[in-house]
Amino acid sequence: MVTDVQVARKVTSINPATGEVLREFEPASATDVAASVDRARAAQPKWNNLGTQKRIAVLHEFQRRLNDRRSSVAQTITAEAGKPLVEALLTEVVVVLDSVRFYVENTYAFLRDEHVAHGSLAMKTKSGRILREPHGVIGVISPWNYPFSIPATETLAALVTGNAVVLKPSEFTSLTALALAELLHDSGVPNDVLQVVVGDGTTGSALVNARIDKLIFTGSVTTGKRIAETAAARLLPVVLELGGKDPMLVLDDADVDVASAGAVWGAFVNAGQACLSVERCYVHRSLYQPFLDACVSKVKLLKVGDGTDPHTDVGPLIHERQLQTVESHIEDAVKLGARVLVGGFRLSDLGTNFYAPTVLADVNHQMRIMRDETFGPVLPVMPFDSDDEAVCLANDSEFGLAASIWTRDRSRGESLARRIHAGTVMVNDVVSCFGISEAPHGGVKASGLGRTHGRFGLDEMVRIKYLDSDLLPSVKKVWWYGYGEKFSRQMEGFVDMMFARRWGTRLRGALRSAGAVTRKGRL
Ligand code: NAD
């Protein structure tokens, strides 16, 4: 149970590029969180009863307003998370604008009752329907690396299906979450239907322990496992979008120029702090040296700096702890024989959180850089000799979020993709699957449970109810009480009629069972 004992701590929003304190917050206490959930619970039925069309209209209005305010939202994201403004626009704002397009186009049909045809002869007199109903109050806990697109796509899916949401954003990016809430409220989502509780892990834990009906969590494996334990104790349904160690496989027929450009973008977008980023790269030995040369020369062209500078390609890391992880992984790799081809040091002249984009060669699976999530601007590259070996290396990981395969032969890439243990495999691209609103997002193994985005993301936001309605309300059912030898023989006949191997036996079974239809039960 989470209590209110410690409230002295503060949550501080800091610009990672400059160190400027943007705002300090009093974190929400367990009592505050419980009260938010209660308010959300009280407000949810009215929001649900509004009807799908009206909720869709609210989302449409949100889309218009977000488009109008896209520059200021992107600026807030860059100020708090450090990424280049153009990345804030494309990988955050545009992803959300398009996800609204998906929800607007698909939610009405998704929520419509679904007729279920009954195949069994015994059940033909019943009409069946699948109803999709909101869970009630959905808790959303989100990370700092995509502080707008992750909570927004999840929150929008929950809202449009009739749920209320209590969102606990990362303690590093509270302002971005508050900007999202303001836009939603201005667009017509009632204040109690979407609430933000600002705070750190303690506040997050309070939300997990509050009276929510489902939790959508995005964050690290460590936190995800902790949450899963708490959730298991009370059978709280959860979606866990966790870490990754995504492999990139460059086959012997790949275009080196294209694949190296993809590797550099995939490894350094958002300074490598992307769950879907290229965390390990495997290249066929015949292309290994040209690929490394191409990566190094491309990395040398990258401009590292403040995300507000339009020429910046790579921004700062979020905080000192993240830099230390990157440094420790590189140190470990070098100690075990890896070569640093470019980068490998802090860029202290730029500020406290900048690290030079780094390419490592001669890495292997004994090194932490190939096993643990680094979440920083490092591209470790390792050679392989056959497609089978590449698949084995890709699957030799506790994670399974996404992977990419690079080849001029699409069908070869697609058939290898089927052998990779991951939630998503892209052929000849990387990371951008997150921007495909129709595509389910999520992982296997330690990368998590469940899916967000697309049709499967909507599925997570609803409970399934089966509604069965009998078409002959004044007829007693054949299988009700009134058992006896005659009835047993009739039922043996019925089973023969339905499932016997030979048509003759089926026919005899039909004749034997016919009397059951008109029989009168004992009760
Ligand atoms: P984190 O696990 O430290 O924090 C995530 C969120 O959980 C934050 O809001 C945090 O305050 C909260 N939290 C921390 N402890 C908690 C607790 N005990 N109970 C409840 N909530 C708690 O992760 P992070 O550093 O913010 O994010 C980086 C991680 O997220 C990486 O591992 C990355 O791969 C992963 N991630 C995954 C996806 C995905 O879609 N699979 C997307 C983005 C990031």
Coordinates of C-alpha atoms and ligand atoms in Angstrom, one line a residue:
M1 CA 0.0 0.0 0.0
V2 CA 1.4 3.4 -0.9
T3 CA 1.0 6.1 1.8
D4 CA 1.5 9.8 2.0
V5 CA 4.4 9.8 4.4
Q6 CA 7.0 11.6 2.2
V7 CA 5.8 14.7 0.3
A8 CA 8.9 16.8 0.7
R9 CA 10.3 15.6 -2.7
K10 CA 9.9 17.8 -5.8
V11 CA 9.5 16.9 -9.4
T12 CA 11.6 19.2 -11.6
S13 CA 11.3 19.8 -15.3
I14 CA 14.8 20.6 -16.7
N15 CA 15.9 21.5 -20.2
P16 CA 18.6 18.8 -20.8
A17 CA 20.4 20.9 -23.3
T18 CA 20.9 24.0 -21.1
G19 CA 20.3 22.7 -17.6
E20 CA 17.6 25.5 -17.2
V21 CA 14.9 24.6 -14.6
L22 CA 11.7 25.0 -16.5
R23 CA 9.3 24.3 -13.6
E24 CA 9.1 22.6 -10.3
F25 CA 6.1 20.6 -9.3
E26 CA 4.7 19.2 -6.1
P27 CA 4.2 15.5 -6.9
A28 CA 0.7 14.1 -6.5
S29 CA 0.4 12.1 -3.3
A30 CA -1.3 8.7 -3.0
T31 CA -4.4 10.6 -1.7
D32 CA -4.4 12.9 -4.6
V33 CA -4.1 10.0 -7.1
A34 CA -6.9 8.1 -5.4
A35 CA -9.1 11.2 -5.5
S36 CA -8.3 11.7 -9.2
V37 CA -9.3 8.1 -10.0
D38 CA -12.5 8.5 -8.0
R39 CA -13.4 11.7 -10.0
A40 CA -12.6 9.9 -13.2
R41 CA -14.8 7.0 -12.2
A42 CA -17.7 9.3 -11.5
A43 CA -17.3 11.2 -14.8
Q44 CA -16.8 8.2 -17.0
P45 CA -20.4 6.9 -17.5
K46 CA -21.5 10.3 -18.9
W47 CA -18.5 10.4 -21.3
N48 CA -19.4 6.9 -22.5
N49 CA -23.1 7.7 -22.8
L50 CA -22.2 10.7 -25.0
G51 CA -21.9 8.1 -27.8
T52 CA -19.2 7.2 -30.2
Q53 CA -19.9 9.8 -32.8
K54 CA -19.7 12.7 -30.3
R55 CA -16.5 11.4 -28.9
I56 CA -15.0 11.1 -32.4
A57 CA -16.0 14.7 -33.0
V58 CA -14.1 15.7 -29.9
L59 CA -11.0 13.9 -31.2
H60 CA -11.4 15.6 -34.5
E61 CA -11.5 19.0 -32.8
F62 CA -8.4 17.9 -30.9
Q63 CA -6.6 17.1 -34.2
R64 CA -7.5 20.6 -35.6
R65 CA -6.3 22.4 -32.4
L66 CA -3.1 20.3 -32.3
N67 CA -2.3 21.1 -35.9
D68 CA -2.9 24.8 -35.1
R69 CA -0.6 24.7 -32.1
R70 CA 1.9 22.2 -33.4
S71 CA 4.9 24.6 -33.2
S72 CA 4.4 25.4 -29.6
V73 CA 3.8 21.7 -28.7
A74 CA 7.0 20.8 -30.5
Q75 CA 8.9 23.6 -28.7
T76 CA 7.7 22.2 -25.3
I77 CA 8.8 18.7 -26.3
T78 CA 12.2 19.9 -27.3
A79 CA 12.6 22.1 -24.2
E80 CA 12.0 19.1 -21.9
A81 CA 13.3 16.1 -23.9
G82 CA 16.1 17.8 -26.0
K83 CA 15.3 16.3 -29.4
P84 CA 15.6 18.4 -32.5
L85 CA 12.5 20.4 -33.2
V86 CA 11.9 18.6 -36.5
E87 CA 12.0 15.3 -34.7
A88 CA 9.5 16.7 -32.2
L89 CA 7.3 17.6 -35.1
L90 CA 7.6 14.4 -37.1
T91 CA 8.0 11.6 -34.5
E92 CA 5.7 13.1 -31.9
V93 CA 3.1 15.7 -33.2
V94 CA 2.6 14.1 -36.7
V95 CA 2.4 10.6 -35.2
V96 CA -0.5 11.9 -32.9
L97 CA -2.2 13.8 -35.7
D98 CA -2.3 10.6 -37.8
S99 CA -3.3 8.4 -34.9
V100 CA -6.4 10.7 -34.5
R101 CA -7.1 10.1 -38.2
F102 CA -7.0 6.4 -37.5
Y103 CA -9.3 6.6 -34.5
V104 CA -11.7 8.9 -36.3
E105 CA -11.9 6.6 -39.3
N106 CA -12.2 3.3 -37.4
T107 CA -13.7 3.6 -33.9
Y108 CA -17.3 3.7 -35.0
A109 CA -17.1 0.4 -36.9
F110 CA -14.9 -1.0 -34.1
L111 CA -17.4 -0.3 -31.4
R112 CA -20.5 -1.5 -33.3
D113 CA -22.0 -4.7 -32.0
E114 CA -20.7 -7.7 -33.9
H115 CA -23.1 -10.4 -35.0
V116 CA -21.9 -13.9 -34.3
A117 CA -23.3 -16.7 -36.5
H118 CA -23.7 -19.9 -34.6
G119 CA -22.5 -23.0 -36.4
S120 CA -23.8 -25.6 -34.0
L121 CA -27.3 -26.9 -35.0
A122 CA -28.3 -26.9 -31.3
M123 CA -27.6 -23.2 -31.0
K124 CA -29.3 -22.0 -34.2
T125 CA -32.2 -20.5 -32.3
K126 CA -30.1 -18.0 -30.6
S127 CA -28.8 -14.6 -31.8
G128 CA -25.3 -13.8 -30.6
R129 CA -23.5 -10.5 -30.5
I130 CA -20.1 -9.3 -29.3
L131 CA -20.3 -6.0 -27.4
R132 CA -17.2 -3.9 -26.8
E133 CA -17.5 -1.9 -23.6
P134 CA -15.0 0.5 -22.0
H135 CA -13.1 -0.8 -19.0
G136 CA -13.9 2.3 -17.0
V137 CA -10.9 4.2 -15.7
I138 CA -7.6 3.5 -17.5
G139 CA -4.3 4.5 -15.9
V140 CA -1.6 5.5 -18.3
I141 CA 2.1 5.7 -17.1
S142 CA 4.5 6.9 -19.6
P143 CA 8.3 7.5 -20.1
W144 CA 10.2 10.7 -21.1
N145 CA 11.7 9.6 -24.4
Y146 CA 8.5 10.2 -26.5
P147 CA 6.7 12.4 -24.0
F148 CA 3.9 13.4 -26.3
S149 CA 3.3 10.6 -28.8
I150 CA 3.3 7.8 -26.3
P151 CA 0.9 9.1 -23.8
A152 CA -1.3 10.8 -26.4
T153 CA -1.8 7.7 -28.7
E154 CA -2.7 5.6 -25.7
T155 CA -4.9 8.2 -24.0
L156 CA -6.8 8.9 -27.3
A157 CA -7.5 5.2 -27.8
A158 CA -8.8 5.0 -24.2
L159 CA -10.9 8.1 -24.5
V160 CA -12.5 7.4 -27.9
T161 CA -13.7 4.0 -26.7
G162 CA -15.5 5.6 -23.7
N163 CA -12.9 5.3 -20.9
A164 CA -11.8 8.0 -18.5
V165 CA -8.0 8.3 -18.2
V166 CA -5.6 9.2 -15.3
L167 CA -2.2 9.9 -16.9
K168 CA 1.0 9.8 -14.9
P169 CA 3.7 11.2 -17.2
S170 CA 7.5 10.8 -16.6
E171 CA 8.8 13.1 -13.9
F172 CA 11.2 14.5 -16.5
T173 CA 8.5 15.6 -19.0
S174 CA 5.5 16.8 -17.0
L175 CA 5.1 20.0 -19.0
T176 CA 4.5 18.1 -22.3
A177 CA 1.8 16.0 -20.7
L178 CA 0.1 19.1 -19.3
A179 CA 0.2 20.6 -22.8
L180 CA -1.5 17.4 -24.1
A181 CA -4.2 17.7 -21.3
E182 CA -4.8 21.3 -22.0
L183 CA -5.4 20.6 -25.7
L184 CA -7.8 17.7 -24.9
H185 CA -9.7 19.8 -22.4
D186 CA -10.0 22.7 -24.8
S187 CA -11.3 20.3 -27.5
G188 CA -14.2 19.1 -25.3
V189 CA -12.8 16.3 -23.1
P190 CA -14.2 17.0 -19.6
N191 CA -11.6 17.8 -17.0
D192 CA -12.4 14.8 -14.8
V193 CA -12.4 12.4 -17.8
L194 CA -8.8 13.1 -18.5
Q195 CA -6.5 14.0 -15.6
V196 CA -2.8 14.3 -15.3
V197 CA -1.1 13.4 -12.0
V198 CA 2.4 14.8 -12.0
G199 CA 5.0 12.8 -10.1
D200 CA 7.8 10.2 -10.0
G201 CA 7.8 6.5 -9.4
T202 CA 6.0 6.9 -6.0
T203 CA 3.1 8.6 -7.7
G204 CA 3.2 6.0 -10.5
S205 CA 3.0 3.3 -7.9
A206 CA 0.1 5.0 -6.2
L207 CA -1.7 4.9 -9.5
V208 CA -1.1 1.2 -9.9
N209 CA -2.5 0.7 -6.4
A210 CA -5.6 3.0 -7.0
R211 CA -9.0 1.8 -8.2
I212 CA -8.2 1.8 -11.9
D213 CA -9.6 -0.9 -14.2
K214 CA -6.7 -1.3 -16.5
L215 CA -3.1 0.0 -16.8
I216 CA -1.2 0.9 -19.9
F217 CA 2.5 1.2 -18.9
T218 CA 5.4 2.2 -21.1
G219 CA 8.9 2.2 -19.6
S220 CA 11.8 0.0 -18.5
V221 CA 11.7 -3.7 -17.9
T222 CA 12.6 -3.3 -14.3
T223 CA 9.6 -1.0 -13.6
G224 CA 7.4 -3.1 -15.8
K225 CA 8.2 -6.3 -13.8
R226 CA 7.5 -4.5 -10.5
I227 CA 4.2 -3.3 -11.8
A228 CA 3.3 -6.7 -13.1
E229 CA 3.8 -8.2 -9.6
T230 CA 1.5 -5.6 -8.0
A231 CA -1.1 -6.0 -10.8
A232 CA -1.1 -9.8 -10.5
A233 CA -2.0 -9.6 -6.9
R234 CA -5.3 -7.9 -7.7
L235 CA -5.7 -9.3 -11.3
L236 CA -5.4 -5.8 -12.8
P237 CA -5.2 -6.1 -16.5
V238 CA -2.0 -4.4 -17.9
V239 CA -0.3 -3.6 -21.1
L240 CA 3.4 -3.4 -20.7
E241 CA 5.4 -1.7 -23.4
L242 CA 9.0 -2.2 -22.2
G243 CA 12.6 -1.9 -23.4
G244 CA 14.2 -3.3 -26.5
K245 CA 17.6 -4.3 -27.9
D246 CA 16.6 -4.1 -31.5
P247 CA 18.8 -5.8 -34.1
M248 CA 19.5 -4.6 -37.6
L249 CA 20.5 -7.3 -40.1
V250 CA 22.3 -6.2 -43.2
L251 CA 22.3 -9.1 -45.7
D252 CA 25.0 -9.7 -48.4
D253 CA 22.8 -8.2 -51.2
A254 CA 22.0 -5.0 -49.3
D255 CA 22.7 -1.5 -50.7
V256 CA 25.5 -0.3 -48.4
D257 CA 24.8 3.4 -48.9
V258 CA 21.1 3.0 -48.1
A259 CA 21.6 0.6 -45.2
S260 CA 24.3 2.6 -43.6
A261 CA 22.1 5.8 -43.8
G262 CA 19.3 3.8 -42.2
A263 CA 21.6 2.5 -39.5
V264 CA 22.9 6.0 -38.6
W265 CA 19.4 7.4 -38.4
G266 CA 18.0 4.4 -36.6
A267 CA 20.8 4.4 -34.0
F268 CA 21.0 8.2 -33.4
V269 CA 17.4 9.5 -33.8
N270 CA 16.4 11.0 -30.4
A271 CA 20.1 10.6 -29.5
G272 CA 19.5 6.8 -29.4
Q273 CA 16.9 7.1 -26.7
A274 CA 14.2 5.2 -28.7
C275 CA 12.8 1.9 -27.7
L276 CA 12.8 0.9 -31.4
S277 CA 16.3 2.3 -32.2
V278 CA 19.1 0.2 -33.8
E279 CA 20.8 -1.1 -30.6
R280 CA 22.9 -3.8 -32.4
C281 CA 23.8 -4.1 -36.0
Y282 CA 24.9 -7.3 -37.8
V283 CA 26.5 -7.1 -41.2
H284 CA 27.4 -9.8 -43.7
R285 CA 31.2 -10.2 -43.6
S286 CA 31.4 -9.4 -47.3
L287 CA 30.0 -5.9 -46.6
Y288 CA 31.4 -5.4 -43.1
Q289 CA 34.3 -3.0 -43.9
P290 CA 32.5 -0.9 -46.6
F291 CA 29.5 -0.7 -44.2
L292 CA 31.7 0.5 -41.3
D293 CA 33.4 3.0 -43.5
A294 CA 30.1 4.4 -44.8
C295 CA 28.7 4.6 -41.2
V296 CA 31.8 6.4 -39.9
S297 CA 31.8 9.0 -42.7
K298 CA 28.0 9.6 -42.3
V299 CA 28.4 10.0 -38.5
K300 CA 31.1 12.6 -39.0
L301 CA 28.6 14.7 -40.8
L302 CA 26.1 14.7 -37.9
K303 CA 25.7 18.0 -36.0
V304 CA 25.2 17.5 -32.3
G305 CA 23.7 20.4 -30.4
D306 CA 20.7 22.1 -28.9
G307 CA 17.5 20.8 -30.5
T308 CA 16.2 24.3 -31.1
D309 CA 18.9 24.9 -33.7
P310 CA 17.4 23.8 -37.0
H311 CA 20.8 22.3 -38.1
T312 CA 21.0 20.0 -35.1
D313 CA 20.8 16.3 -35.9
V314 CA 21.4 14.8 -32.5
G315 CA 20.4 16.5 -29.2
P316 CA 21.5 15.9 -25.6
L317 CA 20.7 12.8 -23.5
I318 CA 18.0 13.3 -21.0
H319 CA 20.2 13.3 -17.9
E320 CA 23.5 12.3 -16.3
R321 CA 22.4 8.8 -15.4
Q322 CA 21.8 8.0 -19.1
L323 CA 25.3 9.2 -20.0
Q324 CA 26.8 7.0 -17.3
T325 CA 25.0 4.0 -18.8
V326 CA 26.3 4.8 -22.3
E327 CA 29.8 5.3 -20.9
S328 CA 29.8 2.1 -18.9
H329 CA 28.6 0.0 -21.9
I330 CA 31.3 1.5 -24.2
E331 CA 34.0 1.0 -21.5
D332 CA 33.0 -2.7 -21.0
A333 CA 33.0 -3.3 -24.8
V334 CA 36.4 -1.7 -25.3
K335 CA 37.8 -3.7 -22.3
L336 CA 36.6 -6.9 -24.1
G337 CA 38.2 -6.0 -27.5
A338 CA 35.8 -3.6 -29.3
R339 CA 37.2 -0.7 -31.4
V340 CA 35.8 2.8 -31.2
L341 CA 35.8 4.0 -34.9
V342 CA 34.2 7.4 -34.2
G343 CA 32.9 9.2 -31.0
G344 CA 33.3 7.5 -27.6
F345 CA 33.4 10.7 -25.5
R346 CA 31.3 13.4 -23.9
L347 CA 30.9 16.7 -25.7
S348 CA 31.2 18.8 -22.5
D349 CA 31.7 22.0 -24.4
L350 CA 28.1 21.8 -25.6
G351 CA 26.6 21.2 -22.1
T352 CA 26.4 18.5 -19.4
N353 CA 24.3 15.9 -21.3
F354 CA 25.9 15.7 -24.8
Y355 CA 27.6 12.5 -26.0
A356 CA 29.3 12.1 -29.4
P357 CA 27.6 9.7 -31.8
T358 CA 29.7 6.5 -31.6
V359 CA 30.4 3.6 -33.9
L360 CA 31.9 0.4 -32.4
A361 CA 33.4 -2.4 -34.4
D362 CA 34.4 -6.0 -33.4
V363 CA 31.8 -6.3 -30.8
N364 CA 30.4 -9.7 -29.6
H365 CA 27.7 -11.1 -27.4
Q366 CA 29.8 -11.2 -24.3
M367 CA 29.7 -7.5 -24.2
R368 CA 26.9 -5.5 -22.3
I369 CA 26.6 -3.3 -25.4
M370 CA 25.1 -6.3 -27.3
R371 CA 23.0 -7.6 -24.4
D372 CA 21.7 -4.7 -22.2
E373 CA 19.6 -1.8 -23.4
T374 CA 22.0 1.1 -23.9
F375 CA 19.5 3.8 -24.9
G376 CA 22.1 6.2 -26.2
P377 CA 23.9 7.3 -29.3
V378 CA 26.0 4.1 -30.0
L379 CA 26.0 1.9 -33.1
P380 CA 27.8 -1.4 -32.3
V381 CA 28.5 -3.4 -35.5
M382 CA 29.3 -7.2 -35.7
P383 CA 29.9 -9.4 -38.8
F384 CA 28.1 -12.6 -39.6
D385 CA 28.7 -15.3 -42.3
S386 CA 25.2 -16.7 -43.1
D387 CA 21.5 -15.8 -42.9
D388 CA 21.1 -18.6 -40.3
E389 CA 23.8 -17.1 -38.1
A390 CA 22.3 -13.7 -38.4
V391 CA 18.9 -15.0 -37.3
C392 CA 20.5 -16.8 -34.3
L393 CA 22.3 -13.6 -33.3
A394 CA 19.2 -11.5 -33.6
N395 CA 17.2 -14.0 -31.5
D396 CA 20.0 -14.3 -28.9
S397 CA 18.5 -11.6 -26.6
E398 CA 16.1 -11.4 -23.7
F399 CA 14.3 -8.6 -25.6
G400 CA 12.0 -8.8 -28.6
L401 CA 10.5 -5.4 -29.5
A402 CA 11.5 -4.9 -33.1
A403 CA 14.1 -5.7 -35.7
S404 CA 15.0 -4.7 -39.2
I405 CA 16.4 -6.6 -42.2
W406 CA 18.1 -4.9 -45.1
T407 CA 18.3 -6.6 -48.5
R408 CA 17.6 -5.8 -52.2
D409 CA 15.4 -9.0 -52.3
R410 CA 12.2 -8.3 -50.4
S411 CA 10.9 -11.9 -50.4
R412 CA 14.2 -13.0 -48.9
G413 CA 13.9 -10.3 -46.2
E414 CA 10.3 -11.2 -45.5
S415 CA 11.0 -14.9 -45.1
L416 CA 13.8 -14.2 -42.7
A417 CA 11.5 -11.8 -40.8
R418 CA 9.2 -14.7 -40.0
R419 CA 12.1 -16.3 -38.1
I420 CA 12.9 -13.3 -35.9
H421 CA 11.4 -13.2 -32.4
A422 CA 10.0 -9.7 -32.2
G423 CA 6.8 -7.7 -32.1
T424 CA 7.6 -6.0 -35.4
V425 CA 10.1 -6.7 -38.2
M426 CA 10.7 -4.0 -40.8
V427 CA 12.4 -4.8 -44.2
N428 CA 14.5 -1.9 -45.4
D429 CA 13.4 0.6 -42.8
V430 CA 13.7 1.1 -39.1
V431 CA 11.8 2.9 -36.3
S432 CA 9.1 4.3 -38.6
C433 CA 6.7 1.5 -37.7
F434 CA 5.8 3.6 -34.7
G435 CA 4.4 6.2 -37.1
I436 CA 2.1 3.7 -38.9
S437 CA -1.2 4.2 -37.0
E438 CA -2.6 1.0 -38.3
A439 CA 0.3 -1.1 -37.1
P440 CA 0.2 -2.8 -33.7
H441 CA 3.1 -1.8 -31.5
G442 CA 4.5 -4.0 -28.8
G443 CA 7.0 -6.7 -28.0
V444 CA 7.6 -10.3 -27.1
K445 CA 9.8 -11.8 -24.3
A446 CA 11.1 -9.1 -21.9
S447 CA 9.8 -6.3 -24.2
G448 CA 6.4 -6.7 -22.8
L449 CA 2.8 -7.8 -23.0
G450 CA -0.1 -6.6 -25.1
R451 CA -0.2 -4.0 -27.9
T452 CA -0.9 -0.3 -28.4
H453 CA -1.8 1.4 -31.7
G454 CA -4.1 0.3 -34.5
R455 CA -6.9 -2.2 -34.1
F456 CA -5.1 -4.2 -31.5
G457 CA -4.5 -1.1 -29.5
L458 CA -8.2 -0.4 -29.5
D459 CA -8.9 -4.0 -28.4
E460 CA -6.9 -3.3 -25.3
M461 CA -9.2 -0.5 -24.3
V462 CA -12.4 -2.5 -24.2
R463 CA -13.9 -5.5 -22.4
I464 CA -15.6 -8.1 -24.5
K465 CA -19.2 -9.0 -23.5
Y466 CA -21.1 -11.7 -25.2
L467 CA -24.8 -11.0 -25.5
D468 CA -26.9 -14.0 -26.3
S469 CA -30.6 -13.6 -27.1
D470 CA -32.9 -16.6 -27.6
L471 CA -35.2 -16.4 -30.6
L472 CA -37.8 -18.8 -29.1
P473 CA -38.5 -17.4 -25.6
S474 CA -41.5 -19.6 -25.0
V475 CA -39.8 -22.9 -25.8
K476 CA -38.0 -25.0 -23.2
K477 CA -34.6 -26.1 -24.2
V478 CA -34.1 -29.7 -25.2
W479 CA -31.1 -30.2 -23.0
W480 CA -32.8 -29.0 -19.8
Y481 CA -33.8 -31.6 -17.1
G482 CA -35.8 -34.6 -18.1
Y483 CA -32.8 -37.0 -18.5
G484 CA -33.4 -40.7 -18.8
E485 CA -32.5 -43.6 -21.0
K486 CA -34.6 -42.4 -23.9
F487 CA -33.1 -39.0 -23.8
S488 CA -29.6 -40.4 -23.6
R489 CA -30.3 -42.5 -26.7
Q490 CA -31.6 -39.4 -28.5
M491 CA -28.5 -37.4 -27.6
E492 CA -26.2 -40.2 -28.8
G493 CA -28.1 -40.0 -32.0
F494 CA -27.6 -36.2 -32.1
V495 CA -23.9 -36.6 -31.6
D496 CA -23.7 -39.2 -34.4
M497 CA -25.7 -36.9 -36.7
M498 CA -23.3 -34.1 -36.1
F499 CA -19.9 -35.8 -36.0
A500 CA -20.0 -39.5 -37.2
R501 CA -17.5 -40.5 -39.9
R502 CA -20.0 -42.2 -42.2
W503 CA -23.0 -40.5 -43.7
G504 CA -25.2 -43.6 -43.0
T505 CA -24.4 -43.3 -39.3
R506 CA -25.2 -39.6 -39.4
L507 CA -28.6 -40.3 -41.1
R508 CA -29.5 -43.0 -38.5
G509 CA -28.4 -40.6 -35.7
A510 CA -30.7 -37.9 -37.1
L511 CA -33.7 -40.3 -37.1
R512 CA -32.8 -41.4 -33.5
S513 CA -32.5 -37.8 -32.2
A514 CA -35.6 -36.4 -33.9
G515 CA -37.9 -37.2 -31.1
A516 CA -35.9 -34.9 -28.7
V517 CA -37.2 -31.8 -30.5
T518 CA -40.8 -32.4 -29.4
R519 CA -40.1 -34.1 -26.0
K520 CA -41.6 -32.6 -22.9
G521 CA -39.1 -32.3 -20.0
R522 CA -39.9 -33.2 -16.4
L523 CA -39.7 -29.6 -15.1
Ligands
NAD1 P1 11.0 4.0 -16.2 O1 10.6 2.6 -16.1 O2 12.1 4.5 -15.3 O3 9.8 5.0 -16.0 C1 8.6 4.9 -16.8 C2 7.5 5.5 -16.0 O4 7.2 4.7 -14.9 C3 7.8 6.9 -15.4 O5 6.6 7.7 -15.5 C4 8.1 6.7 -14.0 O6 7.9 7.7 -13.1 C5 7.2 5.5 -13.7 N1 7.6 4.7 -12.6 C6 8.8 4.5 -12.1 N2 8.8 3.6 -11.0 C7 7.5 3.2 -10.9 C8 6.8 2.3 -10.0 N3 7.4 1.6 -9.1 N4 5.5 2.1 -10.2 C9 4.8 2.8 -11.2 N5 5.4 3.7 -12.0 C10 6.7 3.9 -11.9 O7 11.4 4.2 -17.8 P2 12.0 5.6 -18.5 O8 13.4 5.7 -18.1 O9 11.1 6.7 -18.2 O10 11.9 5.2 -20.0 C11 12.8 4.5 -20.7 C12 12.4 3.0 -20.9 O11 11.2 2.9 -21.5 C13 13.4 2.3 -21.8 O12 13.6 1.0 -21.3 C14 12.6 2.2 -23.1 O13 13.0 1.1 -23.9 C15 11.2 2.0 -22.6 N6 10.3 2.4 -23.6 C16 9.5 1.5 -24.2 C17 8.6 1.8 -25.2 C18 7.8 0.8 -25.9 O14 6.9 1.2 -26.6 N7 8.0 -0.5 -25.8 C19 8.5 3.1 -25.7 C20 9.3 4.1 -25.0 C21 10.2 3.7 -24.0

